[in-house]
Each structure stands twice: as structure tokens, then as C-alpha cells.
């Protein structure tokens, strides 16, 4: 499955998310930038994903984050951008929970942020977003894998009710 491409704990986390989402009878969505759709692909490969995964938005260019996901105009590798992306994804996809990621995959710095800087946010429909900042090490594909794993863990915690 997805683990072959990304390695690590992605498949296990997706399986756990699938079980938790079904048990909670909830719908989830994603918004992503630096992972370029790989987070959505990982989730879509889960068992019975069509029953609980509403979909995702890949907003790679800043203008898409501003116009579609209501990110504040300015730098996009920020906590406010991740929060806006998560809240907008939940609203646009009519999901109970959403996770969003934005950051610098590398190998070079962007917006004054070093490679591996990632902001991720989870949001509950009608609730407040929870934002995390990470600094991952490694090549761009490693940063992507670590970002996806962290996003899945954060979303799983939120679905299970531990993200409050």
C-alpha cells in the first residue's frame, strides 16, 4: 500500500484512523500543501475510506491558500495559515474533522523558515483549530513522510477525542 512509497508508520496510522472514524461515525477531510496530495492518497487507500473520508484540497500555491482556504495574505508557512486551511477544509468538505499541513519540504529555506519546518492543524466542525509546529530533518521525501505521519496522528487524536 502507501507504506511502500512513504515507509514508516503511515499504513498503521491510516488503519487506526479508519477504525476510529467508523467507530465515531464521523467524516474527515484534508488540506495540504508541501505533501502535494500524498496525505489524501494515504487516507484514500484505507479500508472503506469512501464511508468516512470526504476528500481533500491540495493548495500548493499561496494564491490558492488565500482564495480557497481563507489563509491570511502573507507568508504561508505559519500557524495561522495551517489553522485557516484546516477550518476551511472542514467547512468546504462538510466534514466533522479536518487536518491541514503547510511547510518547507526542502532542500532550501523558504519565507525565512528552514527546511523541515511544518505547521499542521486539526479542526473540528464549529470548533477551534489546534496547531502544532514541527522541525523535521532529512531529505524532502523524509520531511513529507514525517509530516504525513504527524498529520495522521493529530487527526486520529482529534477523532478519538484526545485533541481537546
CSV table of N, CA, C and O in Angstrom, one decimal, residues 30-40 56-65 69 76-77 81-82 85 99-105 110-111 118-119 144 147-148:
chain,number,residue,atom,x,y,z
A,30,UNK,N,-9.1,16.7,4.4
A,30,UNK,CA,-7.7,17.2,4.4
A,30,UNK,C,-7.5,18.4,3.6
A,30,UNK,O,-8.2,18.7,2.6
A,31,UNK,N,-6.5,19.2,4.0
A,31,UNK,CA,-6.0,20.3,3.1
A,31,UNK,C,-4.4,20.2,3.3
A,31,UNK,O,-3.9,20.1,4.4
A,32,UNK,N,-3.8,20.3,2.1
A,32,UNK,CA,-2.3,20.1,2.2
A,32,UNK,C,-1.6,20.9,1.2
A,32,UNK,O,-2.2,21.3,0.1
A,33,UNK,N,-0.4,21.2,1.5
A,33,UNK,CA,0.5,21.9,0.6
A,33,UNK,C,1.7,21.1,0.3
A,33,UNK,O,1.8,20.5,-0.7
A,34,UNK,N,2.7,21.2,1.2
A,34,UNK,CA,4.0,20.5,0.9
A,34,UNK,C,3.9,19.0,0.7
A,34,UNK,O,4.8,18.5,0.0
A,35,UNK,N,2.9,18.4,1.1
A,35,UNK,CA,2.7,16.9,0.8
A,35,UNK,C,2.1,16.7,-0.5
A,35,UNK,O,2.0,15.5,-1.0
A,36,UNK,N,1.6,17.7,-1.2
A,36,UNK,CA,1.2,17.6,-2.6
A,36,UNK,C,0.2,16.5,-2.9
A,36,UNK,O,0.2,15.9,-4.0
A,37,UNK,N,-0.7,16.2,-2.0
A,37,UNK,CA,-1.7,15.2,-2.3
A,37,UNK,C,-1.4,13.8,-1.7
A,37,UNK,O,-2.3,12.9,-1.7
A,38,UNK,N,-0.2,13.6,-1.2
A,38,UNK,CA,0.2,12.3,-0.6
A,38,UNK,C,-0.6,12.0,0.7
A,38,UNK,O,-0.8,10.8,0.9
A,39,UNK,N,-1.0,13.0,1.4
A,39,UNK,CA,-1.8,12.7,2.6
A,39,UNK,C,-3.1,12.2,2.2
A,39,UNK,O,-3.6,11.2,2.8
A,40,UNK,N,-3.7,12.8,1.3
A,40,UNK,CA,-5.0,12.4,0.7
A,40,UNK,C,-4.9,11.0,0.2
A,40,UNK,O,-5.8,10.1,0.4
A,56,UNK,N,-10.1,15.9,-0.1
A,56,UNK,CA,-9.0,16.8,0.3
A,56,UNK,C,-8.8,17.9,-0.7
A,56,UNK,O,-9.2,17.8,-1.9
A,57,UNK,N,-8.1,18.9,-0.3
A,57,UNK,CA,-7.7,20.1,-1.2
A,57,UNK,C,-6.2,20.2,-1.1
A,57,UNK,O,-5.6,20.3,-0.1
A,58,UNK,N,-5.6,20.2,-2.3
A,58,UNK,CA,-4.2,20.4,-2.5
A,58,UNK,C,-4.0,21.8,-2.9
A,58,UNK,O,-4.4,22.2,-4.0
A,59,UNK,N,-3.5,22.6,-2.0
A,59,UNK,CA,-3.3,24.1,-2.3
A,59,UNK,C,-1.8,24.4,-2.2
A,59,UNK,O,-1.2,24.8,-1.2
A,60,UNK,N,-1.2,24.1,-3.4
A,60,UNK,CA,0.3,24.2,-3.4
A,60,UNK,C,0.8,25.7,-3.5
A,60,UNK,O,1.7,26.0,-2.9
A,61,UNK,N,0.1,26.5,-4.3
A,61,UNK,CA,0.5,27.9,-4.5
A,61,UNK,C,-0.2,28.7,-3.4
A,61,UNK,O,-1.3,28.5,-3.1
A,62,UNK,N,0.5,29.8,-2.9
A,62,UNK,CA,-0.1,30.6,-1.9
A,62,UNK,C,-1.5,31.2,-2.3
A,62,UNK,O,-2.4,31.3,-1.5
A,63,UNK,N,-1.6,31.6,-3.6
A,63,UNK,CA,-2.9,32.2,-4.0
A,63,UNK,C,-4.1,31.3,-3.8
A,63,UNK,O,-5.2,31.7,-3.5
A,64,UNK,N,-3.9,30.0,-3.9
A,64,UNK,CA,-4.9,29.0,-3.7
A,64,UNK,C,-5.3,29.0,-2.2
A,64,UNK,O,-6.4,28.9,-1.8
A,65,UNK,N,-4.3,29.1,-1.4
A,65,UNK,CA,-4.5,29.1,0.1
A,65,UNK,C,-5.3,30.4,0.5
A,65,UNK,O,-6.2,30.3,1.3
A,69,UNK,N,-8.9,28.7,0.7
A,69,UNK,CA,-8.8,28.2,2.1
A,69,UNK,C,-8.8,29.4,3.1
A,69,UNK,O,-8.5,29.1,4.3
A,76,UNK,N,3.0,31.9,4.1
A,76,UNK,CA,2.1,30.7,4.2
A,76,UNK,C,2.6,29.6,5.1
A,76,UNK,O,1.9,28.7,5.4
A,77,UNK,N,3.9,29.7,5.5
A,77,UNK,CA,4.5,28.7,6.4
A,77,UNK,C,4.3,29.3,7.8
A,77,UNK,O,5.3,29.7,8.4
A,81,UNK,N,-1.9,30.2,8.9
A,81,UNK,CA,-2.3,29.5,7.6
A,81,UNK,C,-2.8,28.1,7.8
A,81,UNK,O,-3.8,27.7,7.3
A,82,UNK,N,-2.1,27.3,8.6
A,82,UNK,CA,-2.5,26.0,8.9
A,82,UNK,C,-3.9,25.9,9.5
A,82,UNK,O,-4.7,25.1,9.1
A,85,UNK,N,-6.5,26.8,6.9
A,85,UNK,CA,-6.6,25.6,5.9
A,85,UNK,C,-7.5,24.5,6.5
A,85,UNK,O,-8.4,24.0,5.9
A,99,UNK,N,-7.7,18.0,8.9
A,99,UNK,CA,-6.3,18.2,9.2
A,99,UNK,C,-5.7,18.9,8.0
A,99,UNK,O,-6.0,18.7,6.8
A,100,UNK,N,-4.7,19.9,8.3
A,100,UNK,CA,-4.1,20.6,7.2
A,100,UNK,C,-2.6,20.7,7.5
A,100,UNK,O,-2.2,20.8,8.7
A,101,UNK,N,-1.8,20.8,6.4
A,101,UNK,CA,-0.3,20.9,6.6
A,101,UNK,C,0.2,21.9,5.6
A,101,UNK,O,-0.2,22.0,4.5
A,102,UNK,N,1.1,22.7,6.1
A,102,UNK,CA,1.9,23.7,5.3
A,102,UNK,C,3.3,23.7,5.8
A,102,UNK,O,3.5,23.6,7.0
A,103,UNK,N,4.2,23.9,4.9
A,103,UNK,CA,5.6,24.0,5.4
A,103,UNK,C,6.6,24.0,4.3
A,103,UNK,O,6.3,24.3,3.1
A,104,UNK,N,7.9,23.7,4.7
A,104,UNK,CA,9.0,23.8,3.8
A,104,UNK,C,9.6,22.4,3.7
A,104,UNK,O,10.2,21.9,4.7
A,105,UNK,N,9.4,21.7,2.6
A,105,UNK,CA,9.9,20.4,2.4
A,105,UNK,C,11.4,20.4,2.2
A,105,UNK,O,12.1,19.4,2.5
A,110,UNK,N,12.5,28.6,2.8
A,110,UNK,CA,11.5,29.4,2.2
A,110,UNK,C,10.9,30.3,3.2
A,110,UNK,O,10.7,29.9,4.4
A,111,UNK,N,10.6,31.5,2.8
A,111,UNK,CA,10.0,32.5,3.7
A,111,UNK,C,10.7,32.7,5.0
A,111,UNK,O,10.1,32.9,6.1
A,118,UNK,N,7.3,22.7,9.6
A,118,UNK,CA,6.0,22.3,9.2
A,118,UNK,C,5.0,22.8,10.3
A,118,UNK,O,5.3,22.6,11.5
A,119,UNK,N,3.9,23.3,9.8
A,119,UNK,CA,2.8,23.7,10.7
A,119,UNK,C,1.6,22.7,10.3
A,119,UNK,O,1.3,22.6,9.1
A,144,UNK,N,8.4,14.9,4.0
A,144,UNK,CA,7.0,14.6,3.6
A,144,UNK,C,6.4,13.4,4.4
A,144,UNK,O,5.3,13.5,5.0
A,147,UNK,N,5.8,14.5,8.0
A,147,UNK,CA,4.6,15.3,8.0
A,147,UNK,C,3.3,14.5,7.9
A,147,UNK,O,2.4,14.8,8.7
A,148,UNK,N,3.3,13.6,7.0
A,148,UNK,CA,2.1,12.7,6.9
A,148,UNK,C,1.8,11.9,8.1
A,148,UNK,O,0.7,11.9,8.6
